[in-house]
JSON list of C-alpha atoms in Angstrom, two decimals:
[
{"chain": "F", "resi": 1, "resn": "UNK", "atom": "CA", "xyz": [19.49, 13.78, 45.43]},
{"chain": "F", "resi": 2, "resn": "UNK", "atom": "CA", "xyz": [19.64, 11.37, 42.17]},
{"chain": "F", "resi": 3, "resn": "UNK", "atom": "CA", "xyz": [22.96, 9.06, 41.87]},
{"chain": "F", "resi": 4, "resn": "UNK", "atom": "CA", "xyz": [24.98, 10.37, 38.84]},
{"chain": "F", "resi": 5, "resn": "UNK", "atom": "CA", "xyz": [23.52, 6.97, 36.70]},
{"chain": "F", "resi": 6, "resn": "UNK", "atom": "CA", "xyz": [19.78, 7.68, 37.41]},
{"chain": "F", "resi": 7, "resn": "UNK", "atom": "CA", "xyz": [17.47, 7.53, 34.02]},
{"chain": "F", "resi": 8, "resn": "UNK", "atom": "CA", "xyz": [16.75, 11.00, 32.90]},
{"chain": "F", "resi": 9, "resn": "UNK", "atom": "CA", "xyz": [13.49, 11.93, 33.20]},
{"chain": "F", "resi": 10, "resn": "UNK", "atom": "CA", "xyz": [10.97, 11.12, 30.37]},
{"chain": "F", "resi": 11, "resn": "UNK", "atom": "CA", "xyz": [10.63, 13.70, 27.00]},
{"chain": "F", "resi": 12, "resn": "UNK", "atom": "CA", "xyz": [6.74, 15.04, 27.70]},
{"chain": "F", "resi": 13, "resn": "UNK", "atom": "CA", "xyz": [4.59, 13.19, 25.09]},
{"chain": "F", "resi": 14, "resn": "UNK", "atom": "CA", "xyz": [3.64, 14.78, 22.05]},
{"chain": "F", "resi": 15, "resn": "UNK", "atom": "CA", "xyz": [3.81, 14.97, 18.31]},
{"chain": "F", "resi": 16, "resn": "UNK", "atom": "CA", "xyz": [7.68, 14.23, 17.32]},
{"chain": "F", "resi": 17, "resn": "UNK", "atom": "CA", "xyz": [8.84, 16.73, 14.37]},
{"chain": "F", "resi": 18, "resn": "UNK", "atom": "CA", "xyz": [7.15, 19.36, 12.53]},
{"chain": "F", "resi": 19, "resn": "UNK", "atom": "CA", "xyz": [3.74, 20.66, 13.47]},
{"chain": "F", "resi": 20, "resn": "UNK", "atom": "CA", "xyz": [0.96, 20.22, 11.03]},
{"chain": "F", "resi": 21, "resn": "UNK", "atom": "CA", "xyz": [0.37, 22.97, 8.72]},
{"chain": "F", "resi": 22, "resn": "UNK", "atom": "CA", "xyz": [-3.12, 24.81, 8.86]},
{"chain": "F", "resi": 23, "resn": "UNK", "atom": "CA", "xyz": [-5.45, 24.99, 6.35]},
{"chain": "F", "resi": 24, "resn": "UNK", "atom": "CA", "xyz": [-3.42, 25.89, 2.63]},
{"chain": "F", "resi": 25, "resn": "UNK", "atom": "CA", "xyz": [-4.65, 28.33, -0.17]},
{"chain": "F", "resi": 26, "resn": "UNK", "atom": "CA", "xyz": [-5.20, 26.87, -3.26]},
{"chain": "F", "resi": 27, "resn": "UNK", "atom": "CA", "xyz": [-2.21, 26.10, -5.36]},
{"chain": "F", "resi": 28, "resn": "UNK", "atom": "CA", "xyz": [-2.06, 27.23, -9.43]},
{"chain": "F", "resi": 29, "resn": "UNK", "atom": "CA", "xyz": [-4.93, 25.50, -11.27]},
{"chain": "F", "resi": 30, "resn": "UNK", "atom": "CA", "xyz": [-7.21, 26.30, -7.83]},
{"chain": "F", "resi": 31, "resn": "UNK", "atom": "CA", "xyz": [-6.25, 22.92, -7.03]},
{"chain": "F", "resi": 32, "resn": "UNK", "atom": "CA", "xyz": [-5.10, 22.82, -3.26]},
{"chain": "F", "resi": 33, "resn": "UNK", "atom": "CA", "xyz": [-1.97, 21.24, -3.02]},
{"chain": "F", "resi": 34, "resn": "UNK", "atom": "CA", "xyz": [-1.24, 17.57, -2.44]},
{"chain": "F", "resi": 35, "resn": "UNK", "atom": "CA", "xyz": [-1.56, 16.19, 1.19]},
{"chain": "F", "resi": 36, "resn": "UNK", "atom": "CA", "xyz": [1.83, 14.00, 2.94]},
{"chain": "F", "resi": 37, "resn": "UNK", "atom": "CA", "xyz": [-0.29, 10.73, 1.82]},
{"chain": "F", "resi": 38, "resn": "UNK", "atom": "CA", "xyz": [-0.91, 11.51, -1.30]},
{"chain": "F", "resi": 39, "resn": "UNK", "atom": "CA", "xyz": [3.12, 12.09, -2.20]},
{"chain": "F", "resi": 40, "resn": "UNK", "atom": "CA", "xyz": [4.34, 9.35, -0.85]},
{"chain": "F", "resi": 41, "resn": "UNK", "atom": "CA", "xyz": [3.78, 5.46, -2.94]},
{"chain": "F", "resi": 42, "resn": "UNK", "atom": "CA", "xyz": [1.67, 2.81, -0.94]},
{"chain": "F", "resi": 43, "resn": "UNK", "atom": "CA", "xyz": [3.25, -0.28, 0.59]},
{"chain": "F", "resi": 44, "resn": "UNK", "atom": "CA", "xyz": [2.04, -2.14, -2.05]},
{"chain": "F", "resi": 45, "resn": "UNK", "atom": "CA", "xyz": [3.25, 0.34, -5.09]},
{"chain": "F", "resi": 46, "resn": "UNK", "atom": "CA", "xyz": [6.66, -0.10, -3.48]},
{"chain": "F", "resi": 47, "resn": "UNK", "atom": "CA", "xyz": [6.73, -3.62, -3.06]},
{"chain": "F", "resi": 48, "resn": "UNK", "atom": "CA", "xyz": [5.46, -3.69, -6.66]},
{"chain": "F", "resi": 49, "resn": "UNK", "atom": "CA", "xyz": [8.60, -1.22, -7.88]},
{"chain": "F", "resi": 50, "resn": "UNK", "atom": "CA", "xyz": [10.82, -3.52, -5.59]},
{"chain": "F", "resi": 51, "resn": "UNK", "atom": "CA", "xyz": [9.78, -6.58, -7.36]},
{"chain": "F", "resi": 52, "resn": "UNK", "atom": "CA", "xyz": [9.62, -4.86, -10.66]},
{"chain": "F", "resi": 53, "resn": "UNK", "atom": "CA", "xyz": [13.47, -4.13, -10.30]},
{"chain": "F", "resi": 54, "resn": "UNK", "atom": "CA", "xyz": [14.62, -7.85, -9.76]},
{"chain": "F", "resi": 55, "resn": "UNK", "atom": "CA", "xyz": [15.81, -10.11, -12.35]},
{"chain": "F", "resi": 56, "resn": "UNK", "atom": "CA", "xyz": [14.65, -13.62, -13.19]},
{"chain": "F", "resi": 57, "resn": "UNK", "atom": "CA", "xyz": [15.83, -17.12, -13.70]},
{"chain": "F", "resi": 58, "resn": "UNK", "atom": "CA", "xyz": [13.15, -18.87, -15.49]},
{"chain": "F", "resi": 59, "resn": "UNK", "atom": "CA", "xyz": [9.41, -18.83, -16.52]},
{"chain": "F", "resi": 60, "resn": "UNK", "atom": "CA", "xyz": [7.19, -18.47, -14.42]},
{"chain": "F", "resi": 61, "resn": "UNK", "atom": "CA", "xyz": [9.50, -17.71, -11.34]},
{"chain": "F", "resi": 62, "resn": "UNK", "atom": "CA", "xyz": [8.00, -14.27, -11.64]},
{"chain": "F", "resi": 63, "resn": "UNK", "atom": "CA", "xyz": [4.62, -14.78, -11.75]},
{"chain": "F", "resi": 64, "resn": "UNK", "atom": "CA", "xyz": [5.47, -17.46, -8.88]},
{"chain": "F", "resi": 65, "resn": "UNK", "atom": "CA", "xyz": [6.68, -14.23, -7.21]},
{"chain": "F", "resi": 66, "resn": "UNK", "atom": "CA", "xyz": [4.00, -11.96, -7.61]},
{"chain": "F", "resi": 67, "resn": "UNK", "atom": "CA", "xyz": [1.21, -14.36, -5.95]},
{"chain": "F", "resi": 68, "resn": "UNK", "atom": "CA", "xyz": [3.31, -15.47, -3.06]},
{"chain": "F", "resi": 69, "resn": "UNK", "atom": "CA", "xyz": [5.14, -12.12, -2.13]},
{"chain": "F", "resi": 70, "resn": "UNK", "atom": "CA", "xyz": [2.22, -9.83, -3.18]},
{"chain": "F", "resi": 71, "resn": "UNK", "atom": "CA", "xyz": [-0.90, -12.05, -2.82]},
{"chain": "F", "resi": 72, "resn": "UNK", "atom": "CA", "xyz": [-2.27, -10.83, -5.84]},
{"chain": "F", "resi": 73, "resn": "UNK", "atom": "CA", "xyz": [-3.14, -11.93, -9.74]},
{"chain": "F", "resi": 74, "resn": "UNK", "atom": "CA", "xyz": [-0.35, -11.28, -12.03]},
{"chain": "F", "resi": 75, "resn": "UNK", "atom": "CA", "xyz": [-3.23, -9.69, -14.35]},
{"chain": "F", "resi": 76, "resn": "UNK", "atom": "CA", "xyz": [-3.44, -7.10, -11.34]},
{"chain": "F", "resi": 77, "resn": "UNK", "atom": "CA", "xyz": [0.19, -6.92, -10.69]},
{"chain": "F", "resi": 78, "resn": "UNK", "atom": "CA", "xyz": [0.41, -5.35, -14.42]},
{"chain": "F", "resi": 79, "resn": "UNK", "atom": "CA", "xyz": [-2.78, -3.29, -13.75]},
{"chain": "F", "resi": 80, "resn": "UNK", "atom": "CA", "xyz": [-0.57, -1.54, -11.00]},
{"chain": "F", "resi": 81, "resn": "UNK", "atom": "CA", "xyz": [2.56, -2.01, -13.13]},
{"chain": "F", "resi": 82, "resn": "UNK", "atom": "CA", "xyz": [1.18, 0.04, -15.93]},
{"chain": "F", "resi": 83, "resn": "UNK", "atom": "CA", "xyz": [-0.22, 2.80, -13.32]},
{"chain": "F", "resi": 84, "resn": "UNK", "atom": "CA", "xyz": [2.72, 3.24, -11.52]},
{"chain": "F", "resi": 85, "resn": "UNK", "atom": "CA", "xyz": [4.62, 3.79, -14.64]},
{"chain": "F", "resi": 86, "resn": "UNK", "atom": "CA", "xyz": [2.54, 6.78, -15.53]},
{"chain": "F", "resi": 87, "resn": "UNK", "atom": "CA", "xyz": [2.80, 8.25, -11.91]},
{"chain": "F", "resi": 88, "resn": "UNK", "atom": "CA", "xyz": [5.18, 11.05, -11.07]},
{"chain": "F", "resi": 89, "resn": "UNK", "atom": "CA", "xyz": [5.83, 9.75, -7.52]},
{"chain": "F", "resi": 90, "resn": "UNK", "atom": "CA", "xyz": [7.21, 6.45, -8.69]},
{"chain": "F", "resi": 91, "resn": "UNK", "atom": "CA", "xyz": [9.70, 7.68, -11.00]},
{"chain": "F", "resi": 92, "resn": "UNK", "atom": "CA", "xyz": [10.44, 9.87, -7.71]},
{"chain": "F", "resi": 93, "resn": "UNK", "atom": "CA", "xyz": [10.67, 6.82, -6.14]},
{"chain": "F", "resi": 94, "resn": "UNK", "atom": "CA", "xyz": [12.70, 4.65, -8.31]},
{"chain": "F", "resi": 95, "resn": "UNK", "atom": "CA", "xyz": [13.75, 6.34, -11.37]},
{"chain": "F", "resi": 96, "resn": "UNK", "atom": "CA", "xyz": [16.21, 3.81, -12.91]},
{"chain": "F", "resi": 97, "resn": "UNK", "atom": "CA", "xyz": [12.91, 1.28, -12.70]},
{"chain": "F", "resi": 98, "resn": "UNK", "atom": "CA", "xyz": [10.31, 3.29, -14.08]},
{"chain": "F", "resi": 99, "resn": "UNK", "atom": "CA", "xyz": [12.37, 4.90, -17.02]},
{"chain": "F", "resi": 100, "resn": "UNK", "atom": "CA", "xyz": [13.62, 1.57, -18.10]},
{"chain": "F", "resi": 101, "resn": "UNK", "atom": "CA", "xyz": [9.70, 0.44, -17.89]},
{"chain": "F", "resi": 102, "resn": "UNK", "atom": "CA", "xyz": [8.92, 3.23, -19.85]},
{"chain": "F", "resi": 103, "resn": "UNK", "atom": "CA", "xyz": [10.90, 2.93, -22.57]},
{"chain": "F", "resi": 104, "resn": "UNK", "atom": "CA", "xyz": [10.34, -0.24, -23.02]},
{"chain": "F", "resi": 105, "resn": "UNK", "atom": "CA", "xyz": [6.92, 0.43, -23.35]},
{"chain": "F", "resi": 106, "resn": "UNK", "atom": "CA", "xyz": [7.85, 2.84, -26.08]},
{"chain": "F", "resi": 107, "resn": "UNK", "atom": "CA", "xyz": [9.71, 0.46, -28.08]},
{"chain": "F", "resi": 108, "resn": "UNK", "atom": "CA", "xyz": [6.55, -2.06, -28.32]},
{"chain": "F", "resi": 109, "resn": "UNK", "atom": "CA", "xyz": [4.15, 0.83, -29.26]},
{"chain": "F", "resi": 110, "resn": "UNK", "atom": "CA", "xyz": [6.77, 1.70, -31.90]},
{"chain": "F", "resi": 111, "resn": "UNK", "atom": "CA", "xyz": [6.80, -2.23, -32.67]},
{"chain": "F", "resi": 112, "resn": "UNK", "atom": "CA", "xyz": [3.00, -1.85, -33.30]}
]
């Protein structure tokens, strides 16, 4: 016999929510469709999006930013900036950001 406040026994190990789907047919275009990785934005995308959406106090506090928080250039910050912009799974992601980026955009091509 257990005593009524005995663990339960452990869940059996094994993969925790849906199984993984078999192989896929070919979506329209013959282009199979997109694997879980490929929907979802990198750590680094969102952390780019996250800083992105922050305001800032002076100059150079963002660029201050980027190298410290990110580790990278501010040249390649904007590399990934302007990337992300074009990318479907950011505005997913963060749609106030990226539309606000984009329009902005817009307005300095029109500028041009």
């Amino acid at each position: 016999m257990t005593a009524p406040d005995a663990e339960p026994a452990p869940e059996p190990a094994g993969p925790v929510g849906p199984e993984p789907a078999g192989p896929t047919e070919p979506g329209p275009g013959g282009r199979a469709p997109a694997a879980p990785a490929e929907r979802e934005l990198s750590v680094r995308e969102r952390a780019v999006l996250a800083l992105e959406r922050r305001s800032w106090a002076g100059p150079g506090a963002k660029e201050r930013a980027i190298r410290e928080e990110l580790g990278i250039s501010p040249v390649r910050y904007f590399q990934l900036l302007n990337a992300l912009i074009e990318d479907e799974r950011a505005l997913r992601e963060d749609p106030v950001t990226v539309n606000r980026l984009r329009r902005l955009r817009a307005a300095r091509r029109e500028r041009r």
